[in-house]
Amino acid sequence: MIAILRKDASEEAVGHIVSWIEKKGLTAHVSRGENETIIGLVGDTTKIDPFLLESIDVVQRVQRVSDPFKKANRKFHPADTVVDFGCGIKIGGGNFQVIAGPCSVEGENLLHIARRVKAAGATMLRGGAYKPRTSPYAYQGMGERGLDLLLEAKAELGMPIVTEVMDVRDVPIFVDKGIDVMQIGARNAQNFNLLKEVGKTNTPVLLKRGIAGTIDELLMAAEYIMSEGNDHVMLCERGIRTFETRTRNTFDLNAVPVLHNLSHLPVVADPSHATGYTRYVEPMALAACAAGADALEIEVHDDPANAWSDGAQALTPDQFDRAMDRIRAIRAVIAEQRTEEA
Ligand code: PEP
Ligand code: MN
């Protein structure tokens, strides 16, 4: 971390800042230039509040030199993390999967949808049993019964299941039932108690980016999980809130290569929540593949008009069949390029 001081900073003011830094257990290196004085802070800068330092009168600007996320950082872990769900299904490090299924688990139709998405080539099944809804009057999910229906579908089809955990108190239920992936939804992306709780388990976590979350906030959320010991974290770009109103969210596909650059964790892209409309899901799924996503999460429903949540963005099984054909085509082109490069 460096603090850039005003040109006219007095010796006394510089001395005060240096002793404040040293009291925090860090070393301060002062260099006086023509136009400004710079103090370099060396040591554990996590103890320093950059805003507090910047609030000192003579301090013009404070800049971080190293990233505040360590465990999620590619600098300290250059190789891609591969999350393994057993039965040969992995995400990351060149392993690509499609996670598909309804927004909410609604009942027996789950099995029908699951069979169709599996036949189309999806390898993992999604479905929400605990639903984070904007309105308290909207459908809230089936709860434990929904988890059991997902497990029944898994028993028949062998697809690992991905489902959202909303509450710290429910984490043991997910673990006891052997849920394969706990999803942390966009609305809980900074629920630090929940992040820490899933961090204490060994269950893979699909961590969604907050509704108005920055890439750094997403990485710090991953850091919360990893700092408790759980390294099986996947980052998910699901669109962010911007001034644009033509789509439900703005799909920040920049995040895919940016996250790959900054972190070793796999990056999942969710074109369903990112766009909010069925007609945009396939093109943006293809774009996410081209951008290098390690997995896609796509909502599929057998009767979108009557879905209990997110029907407007659901693909029908037939639409999903076609999207999967095109996803495979894009993946094949990428694989071909890689072999040519090697
Ligand atoms: C979901 O996956 O159904 C969901 C609620 O996603 P998000 O948290 O990204 O809105
Ligand atoms: Mn949804």
Short mmCIF file of C-alpha atoms and ligand atoms in Angstrom, two decimals:
data_model
loop_
_atom_site.label_atom_id
_atom_site.label_comp_id
_atom_site.label_asym_id
_atom_site.label_seq_id
_atom_site.Cartn_x
_atom_site.Cartn_y
_atom_site.Cartn_z
CA MET A 1 0.00 0.00 0.00
CA ILE A 2 1.27 3.49 -0.74
CA ALA A 3 0.11 6.86 0.57
CA ILE A 4 0.70 9.86 -1.65
CA LEU A 5 1.06 13.05 0.38
CA ARG A 6 0.63 16.67 -0.64
CA LYS A 7 3.77 18.47 -1.77
CA ASP A 8 3.56 20.86 1.17
CA ALA A 9 3.26 18.14 3.83
CA SER A 10 5.37 19.26 6.80
CA GLU A 11 8.05 17.07 8.39
CA GLU A 12 5.86 16.99 11.47
CA ALA A 13 2.80 15.73 9.55
CA VAL A 14 4.89 13.06 7.81
CA GLY A 15 6.34 12.03 11.19
CA HIS A 16 2.84 11.63 12.63
CA ILE A 17 1.74 9.38 9.80
CA VAL A 18 4.92 7.30 10.04
CA SER A 19 4.45 6.70 13.75
CA TRP A 20 0.74 5.85 13.22
CA ILE A 21 1.80 3.26 10.62
CA GLU A 22 4.53 1.87 12.88
CA LYS A 23 2.10 1.55 15.79
CA LYS A 24 0.08 -0.82 13.59
CA GLY A 25 3.17 -3.03 13.30
CA LEU A 26 4.16 -2.02 9.76
CA THR A 27 7.23 -0.32 8.35
CA ALA A 28 6.97 3.04 6.59
CA HIS A 29 9.37 4.05 3.81
CA VAL A 30 9.29 7.76 3.04
CA SER A 31 10.47 9.13 -0.29
CA ARG A 32 10.33 12.83 -1.00
CA GLY A 33 10.03 13.85 -4.64
CA GLU A 34 9.72 17.13 -6.52
CA ASN A 35 5.94 17.16 -6.52
CA GLU A 36 4.88 14.81 -3.82
CA THR A 37 5.96 12.71 -0.89
CA ILE A 38 5.22 9.02 -0.99
CA ILE A 39 5.04 6.68 1.99
CA GLY A 40 5.31 2.98 1.23
CA LEU A 41 3.65 0.73 3.81
CA VAL A 42 5.33 -2.63 4.17
CA GLY A 43 3.88 -5.49 6.23
CA ASP A 44 0.37 -6.77 6.89
CA THR A 45 -1.68 -3.99 5.31
CA THR A 46 -4.97 -5.77 6.08
CA LYS A 47 -4.67 -3.97 9.45
CA ILE A 48 -4.83 -0.58 7.73
CA ASP A 49 -8.10 1.10 6.80
CA PRO A 50 -7.18 2.89 3.54
CA PHE A 51 -10.11 5.31 3.92
CA LEU A 52 -8.96 6.33 7.38
CA LEU A 53 -5.44 6.95 6.07
CA GLU A 54 -6.84 8.93 3.14
CA SER A 55 -8.93 11.05 5.49
CA ILE A 56 -5.77 12.60 6.96
CA ASP A 57 -5.47 16.16 5.65
CA VAL A 58 -2.06 15.93 3.99
CA VAL A 59 -2.81 12.56 2.37
CA GLN A 60 -3.91 12.98 -1.21
CA ARG A 61 -4.47 9.39 -2.19
CA VAL A 62 -3.94 5.85 -0.93
CA GLN A 63 -3.31 3.03 -3.35
CA ARG A 64 -3.25 -0.69 -2.74
CA VAL A 65 -0.32 -2.43 -4.35
CA SER A 66 -1.23 -5.99 -3.39
CA ASP A 67 -4.70 -7.52 -3.56
CA PRO A 68 -6.66 -7.98 -0.33
CA PHE A 69 -7.70 -11.48 -1.42
CA LYS A 70 -5.03 -14.09 -0.89
CA LYS A 71 -6.49 -17.61 -1.03
CA ALA A 72 -8.52 -16.84 -4.14
CA ASN A 73 -5.57 -15.07 -5.77
CA ARG A 74 -3.87 -16.60 -8.79
CA LYS A 75 -0.59 -14.99 -7.72
CA PHE A 76 -0.27 -17.44 -4.85
CA HIS A 77 -1.89 -20.39 -6.63
CA PRO A 78 -1.06 -20.21 -10.34
CA ALA A 79 -2.74 -23.49 -11.35
CA ASP A 80 -6.47 -23.52 -12.09
CA THR A 81 -8.61 -24.99 -9.32
CA VAL A 82 -10.61 -27.99 -10.47
CA VAL A 83 -13.76 -28.76 -8.49
CA ASP A 84 -14.54 -32.48 -8.57
CA PHE A 85 -18.12 -33.72 -8.02
CA GLY A 86 -17.24 -37.40 -8.40
CA CYS A 87 -18.38 -39.71 -11.21
CA GLY A 88 -15.95 -37.96 -13.56
CA ILE A 89 -17.72 -34.60 -13.42
CA LYS A 90 -15.38 -31.68 -12.83
CA ILE A 91 -15.41 -27.92 -13.39
CA GLY A 92 -12.30 -25.84 -14.06
CA GLY A 93 -8.87 -26.34 -15.59
CA GLY A 94 -10.36 -27.19 -19.00
CA ASN A 95 -13.29 -29.21 -17.60
CA PHE A 96 -16.59 -27.72 -18.77
CA GLN A 97 -20.13 -28.58 -17.60
CA VAL A 98 -23.63 -27.30 -18.16
CA ILE A 99 -25.83 -27.01 -15.07
CA ALA A 100 -29.51 -26.90 -16.04
CA GLY A 101 -32.94 -27.20 -14.50
CA PRO A 102 -35.87 -25.12 -13.32
CA CYS A 103 -35.54 -21.95 -11.28
CA SER A 104 -37.64 -23.52 -8.50
CA VAL A 105 -38.32 -27.11 -7.62
CA GLU A 106 -42.09 -27.31 -8.06
CA GLY A 107 -42.89 -31.01 -7.74
CA GLU A 108 -42.95 -34.06 -9.96
CA ASN A 109 -42.18 -32.09 -13.15
CA LEU A 110 -38.59 -31.80 -11.88
CA LEU A 111 -37.86 -35.35 -12.94
CA HIS A 112 -39.31 -34.78 -16.39
CA ILE A 113 -37.18 -31.62 -16.85
CA ALA A 114 -34.11 -33.37 -15.45
CA ARG A 115 -34.45 -36.26 -17.91
CA ARG A 116 -34.71 -33.83 -20.80
CA VAL A 117 -31.74 -31.68 -19.80
CA LYS A 118 -29.62 -34.76 -19.25
CA ALA A 119 -30.58 -36.14 -22.66
CA ALA A 120 -29.57 -32.80 -24.17
CA GLY A 121 -26.12 -33.04 -22.57
CA ALA A 122 -26.37 -31.18 -19.25
CA THR A 123 -24.38 -33.00 -16.59
CA MET A 124 -25.55 -31.21 -13.44
CA LEU A 125 -29.07 -30.44 -12.24
CA ARG A 126 -30.17 -27.15 -10.70
CA GLY A 127 -33.38 -26.20 -8.88
CA GLY A 128 -34.17 -23.89 -5.98
CA ALA A 129 -35.87 -25.32 -2.90
CA TYR A 130 -35.33 -22.14 -0.86
CA LYS A 131 -36.10 -19.13 -3.03
CA PRO A 132 -34.92 -15.57 -2.43
CA ARG A 133 -37.88 -13.59 -3.79
CA THR A 134 -38.13 -9.83 -3.98
CA SER A 135 -41.70 -10.01 -2.66
CA PRO A 136 -42.57 -11.89 0.52
CA TYR A 137 -45.86 -12.83 -1.17
CA ALA A 138 -44.16 -14.57 -4.10
CA TYR A 139 -43.49 -18.34 -4.07
CA GLN A 140 -40.84 -19.04 -1.44
CA GLY A 141 -39.85 -22.58 -2.42
CA MET A 142 -40.67 -26.10 -1.21
CA GLY A 143 -37.94 -26.21 1.44
CA GLU A 144 -36.68 -29.66 2.53
CA ARG A 145 -39.19 -31.48 0.34
CA GLY A 146 -37.61 -29.70 -2.63
CA LEU A 147 -34.16 -30.96 -1.63
CA ASP A 148 -35.56 -34.51 -1.45
CA LEU A 149 -37.04 -34.22 -4.92
CA LEU A 150 -33.64 -33.09 -6.23
CA LEU A 151 -32.01 -36.08 -4.53
CA GLU A 152 -34.57 -38.43 -6.07
CA ALA A 153 -33.73 -37.03 -9.50
CA LYS A 154 -30.04 -37.49 -8.73
CA ALA A 155 -30.65 -41.10 -7.70
CA GLU A 156 -32.25 -41.83 -11.06
CA LEU A 157 -30.00 -39.78 -13.31
CA GLY A 158 -26.66 -39.55 -11.50
CA MET A 159 -26.51 -35.77 -11.95
CA PRO A 160 -24.86 -33.81 -9.10
CA ILE A 161 -27.30 -31.21 -7.82
CA VAL A 162 -26.88 -27.48 -7.36
CA THR A 163 -29.30 -25.69 -5.05
CA GLU A 164 -29.38 -22.45 -3.11
CA VAL A 165 -28.88 -22.19 0.63
CA MET A 166 -30.26 -18.94 2.03
CA ASP A 167 -29.95 -19.31 5.75
CA VAL A 168 -27.07 -20.16 8.09
CA ARG A 169 -29.47 -22.42 10.02
CA ASP A 170 -30.09 -24.59 6.94
CA VAL A 171 -26.45 -25.37 6.15
CA PRO A 172 -26.44 -28.61 8.26
CA ILE A 173 -29.52 -29.87 6.36
CA PHE A 174 -27.71 -29.42 3.04
CA VAL A 175 -24.61 -31.17 4.38
CA ASP A 176 -26.53 -34.07 5.99
CA LYS A 177 -28.51 -34.70 2.84
CA GLY A 178 -25.33 -34.72 0.76
CA ILE A 179 -26.24 -31.84 -1.54
CA ASP A 180 -23.43 -31.65 -4.12
CA VAL A 181 -23.21 -27.88 -4.56
CA MET A 182 -24.52 -25.14 -2.28
CA GLN A 183 -25.38 -22.04 -4.29
CA ILE A 184 -25.01 -18.67 -2.61
CA GLY A 185 -27.40 -16.36 -4.40
CA ALA A 186 -26.73 -12.82 -5.57
CA ARG A 187 -28.76 -11.39 -2.69
CA ASN A 188 -26.57 -13.20 -0.17
CA ALA A 189 -23.24 -12.45 -1.83
CA GLN A 190 -22.25 -10.31 1.16
CA ASN A 191 -24.00 -12.28 3.88
CA PHE A 192 -20.72 -12.82 5.66
CA ASN A 193 -22.12 -15.17 8.31
CA LEU A 194 -23.54 -17.43 5.60
CA LEU A 195 -20.29 -17.30 3.64
CA LYS A 196 -18.33 -18.30 6.75
CA GLU A 197 -20.77 -21.11 7.53
CA VAL A 198 -20.51 -22.73 4.09
CA GLY A 199 -16.77 -22.16 4.40
CA LYS A 200 -16.71 -24.54 7.37
CA THR A 201 -18.09 -27.37 5.24
CA ASN A 202 -16.43 -29.41 2.56
CA THR A 203 -19.30 -29.01 0.09
CA PRO A 204 -18.51 -27.19 -3.17
CA VAL A 205 -19.99 -23.69 -3.33
CA LEU A 206 -21.33 -21.84 -6.37
CA LEU A 207 -20.92 -18.22 -5.35
CA LYS A 208 -22.93 -15.69 -7.31
CA ARG A 209 -21.86 -12.11 -7.85
CA GLY A 210 -23.93 -9.59 -5.90
CA ILE A 211 -26.66 -7.67 -7.71
CA ALA A 212 -24.51 -4.53 -7.65
CA GLY A 213 -21.30 -6.24 -6.62
CA THR A 214 -17.88 -5.42 -8.01
CA ILE A 215 -15.47 -8.10 -9.14
CA ASP A 216 -13.33 -7.37 -6.07
CA GLU A 217 -16.33 -7.80 -3.78
CA LEU A 218 -17.01 -11.17 -5.40
CA LEU A 219 -13.41 -12.20 -4.81
CA MET A 220 -13.55 -11.02 -1.19
CA ALA A 221 -16.75 -13.06 -0.71
CA ALA A 222 -14.86 -16.10 -2.05
CA GLU A 223 -12.07 -15.23 0.38
CA TYR A 224 -14.57 -15.39 3.27
CA ILE A 225 -15.49 -18.96 2.29
CA MET A 226 -11.91 -20.05 1.66
CA SER A 227 -10.55 -18.46 4.82
CA GLU A 228 -12.71 -20.94 6.77
CA GLY A 229 -11.11 -23.87 4.97
CA ASN A 230 -13.40 -24.64 2.03
CA ASP A 231 -11.40 -24.37 -1.22
CA HIS A 232 -14.11 -25.75 -3.50
CA VAL A 233 -15.45 -22.41 -4.64
CA MET A 234 -16.79 -21.49 -8.09
CA LEU A 235 -17.41 -17.86 -9.00
CA CYS A 236 -20.56 -17.03 -10.93
CA GLU A 237 -21.24 -14.04 -13.18
CA ARG A 238 -25.04 -13.64 -13.29
CA GLY A 239 -25.39 -10.06 -14.45
CA ILE A 240 -25.25 -6.84 -12.51
CA ARG A 241 -27.65 -3.96 -12.07
CA THR A 242 -26.93 -1.03 -14.38
CA PHE A 243 -28.95 1.82 -15.91
CA GLU A 244 -30.04 -0.51 -18.74
CA THR A 245 -33.69 -1.56 -18.57
CA ARG A 246 -34.07 -3.67 -21.72
CA THR A 247 -32.70 -6.70 -19.93
CA ARG A 248 -33.19 -7.90 -16.35
CA ASN A 249 -29.48 -7.35 -15.65
CA THR A 250 -26.39 -6.48 -17.65
CA PHE A 251 -24.28 -9.56 -18.35
CA ASP A 252 -20.75 -8.47 -17.49
CA LEU A 253 -18.84 -10.88 -19.68
CA ASN A 254 -15.67 -8.90 -18.97
CA ALA A 255 -15.82 -10.58 -15.60
CA VAL A 256 -15.05 -13.99 -17.12
CA PRO A 257 -11.50 -13.24 -18.39
CA VAL A 258 -10.91 -10.72 -15.57
CA LEU A 259 -11.73 -13.34 -12.92
CA HIS A 260 -9.56 -15.90 -14.71
CA ASN A 261 -6.73 -13.41 -14.68
CA LEU A 262 -7.08 -12.55 -10.98
CA SER A 263 -8.10 -15.91 -9.58
CA HIS A 264 -7.51 -19.63 -10.02
CA LEU A 265 -11.14 -20.43 -9.18
CA PRO A 266 -13.48 -21.74 -11.90
CA VAL A 267 -15.83 -19.21 -13.46
CA VAL A 268 -19.45 -20.11 -14.13
CA ALA A 269 -21.73 -17.92 -16.25
CA ASP A 270 -25.50 -17.68 -15.82
CA PRO A 271 -27.07 -16.20 -18.96
CA SER A 272 -30.60 -16.80 -17.60
CA HIS A 273 -30.52 -14.33 -14.70
CA ALA A 274 -28.12 -12.10 -16.64
CA THR A 275 -30.62 -11.43 -19.43
CA GLY A 276 -34.02 -12.29 -17.95
CA TYR A 277 -35.60 -13.19 -21.30
CA THR A 278 -35.66 -16.58 -22.99
CA ARG A 279 -34.76 -15.14 -26.40
CA TYR A 280 -31.44 -13.77 -25.16
CA VAL A 281 -30.32 -16.80 -23.17
CA GLU A 282 -28.88 -18.87 -26.02
CA PRO A 283 -26.85 -16.09 -27.69
CA MET A 284 -25.39 -15.01 -24.37
CA ALA A 285 -24.67 -18.62 -23.36
CA LEU A 286 -22.62 -18.90 -26.54
CA ALA A 287 -20.85 -15.62 -25.81
CA ALA A 288 -20.00 -16.81 -22.30
CA CYS A 289 -18.48 -20.01 -23.74
CA ALA A 290 -16.42 -17.95 -26.16
CA ALA A 291 -15.26 -15.74 -23.27
CA GLY A 292 -13.92 -18.85 -21.53
CA ALA A 293 -16.54 -19.77 -18.92
CA ASP A 294 -15.82 -23.10 -17.19
CA ALA A 295 -19.52 -23.87 -16.84
CA LEU A 296 -22.93 -22.48 -17.68
CA GLU A 297 -25.98 -22.42 -15.44
CA ILE A 298 -29.20 -22.29 -17.47
CA GLU A 299 -32.84 -22.35 -16.38
CA VAL A 300 -35.08 -24.83 -18.21
CA HIS A 301 -38.80 -25.40 -17.65
CA ASP A 302 -41.27 -27.70 -19.40
CA ASP A 303 -44.04 -25.08 -19.19
CA PRO A 304 -42.43 -21.63 -18.77
CA ALA A 305 -45.78 -19.81 -18.94
CA ASN A 306 -46.82 -21.56 -15.77
CA ALA A 307 -43.48 -21.72 -13.96
CA TRP A 308 -43.60 -20.71 -10.30
CA SER A 309 -40.61 -18.40 -10.75
CA ASP A 310 -38.52 -16.94 -13.56
CA GLY A 311 -40.69 -18.32 -16.38
CA ALA A 312 -39.77 -15.34 -18.59
CA GLN A 313 -36.18 -16.50 -18.83
CA ALA A 314 -36.68 -20.27 -18.97
CA LEU A 315 -35.79 -22.28 -22.05
CA THR A 316 -38.15 -25.09 -22.97
CA PRO A 317 -36.48 -28.51 -23.26
CA ASP A 318 -36.62 -28.18 -27.07
CA GLN A 319 -34.97 -24.74 -26.94
CA PHE A 320 -32.37 -26.18 -24.59
CA ASP A 321 -31.64 -29.04 -27.04
CA ARG A 322 -30.84 -26.48 -29.72
CA ALA A 323 -28.79 -24.30 -27.36
CA MET A 324 -26.74 -27.34 -26.32
CA ASP A 325 -25.97 -28.19 -29.97
CA ARG A 326 -24.62 -24.69 -30.45
CA ILE A 327 -22.75 -24.69 -27.14
CA ARG A 328 -21.02 -27.89 -28.25
CA ALA A 329 -20.15 -26.24 -31.58
CA ILE A 330 -18.54 -23.24 -29.85
CA ARG A 331 -16.68 -25.53 -27.44
CA ALA A 332 -15.38 -27.57 -30.38
CA VAL A 333 -13.99 -24.45 -32.07
CA ILE A 334 -12.26 -23.41 -28.83
CA ALA A 335 -10.80 -26.93 -28.39
CA GLU A 336 -9.56 -26.90 -32.01
CA GLN A 337 -7.82 -23.54 -31.50
CA ARG A 338 -6.17 -24.86 -28.33
CA THR A 339 -4.79 -27.92 -30.13
CA GLU A 340 -3.48 -25.71 -32.94
CA GLU A 341 -1.76 -23.46 -30.39
CA ALA A 342 -0.19 -26.38 -28.50
C1 PEP B 1 -31.39 -18.56 -9.03
O1 PEP B 1 -30.37 -19.16 -9.40
O2 PEP B 1 -32.54 -18.99 -9.21
C2 PEP B 1 -31.24 -17.22 -8.42
C3 PEP B 1 -32.15 -16.75 -7.58
O3 PEP B 1 -30.14 -16.59 -8.84
P1 PEP B 1 -29.52 -15.16 -8.42
O4 PEP B 1 -29.15 -15.31 -6.98
O5 PEP B 1 -28.36 -15.03 -9.34
O6 PEP B 1 -30.60 -14.14 -8.65
MN MN B 2 -34.13 -18.11 -11.08
#
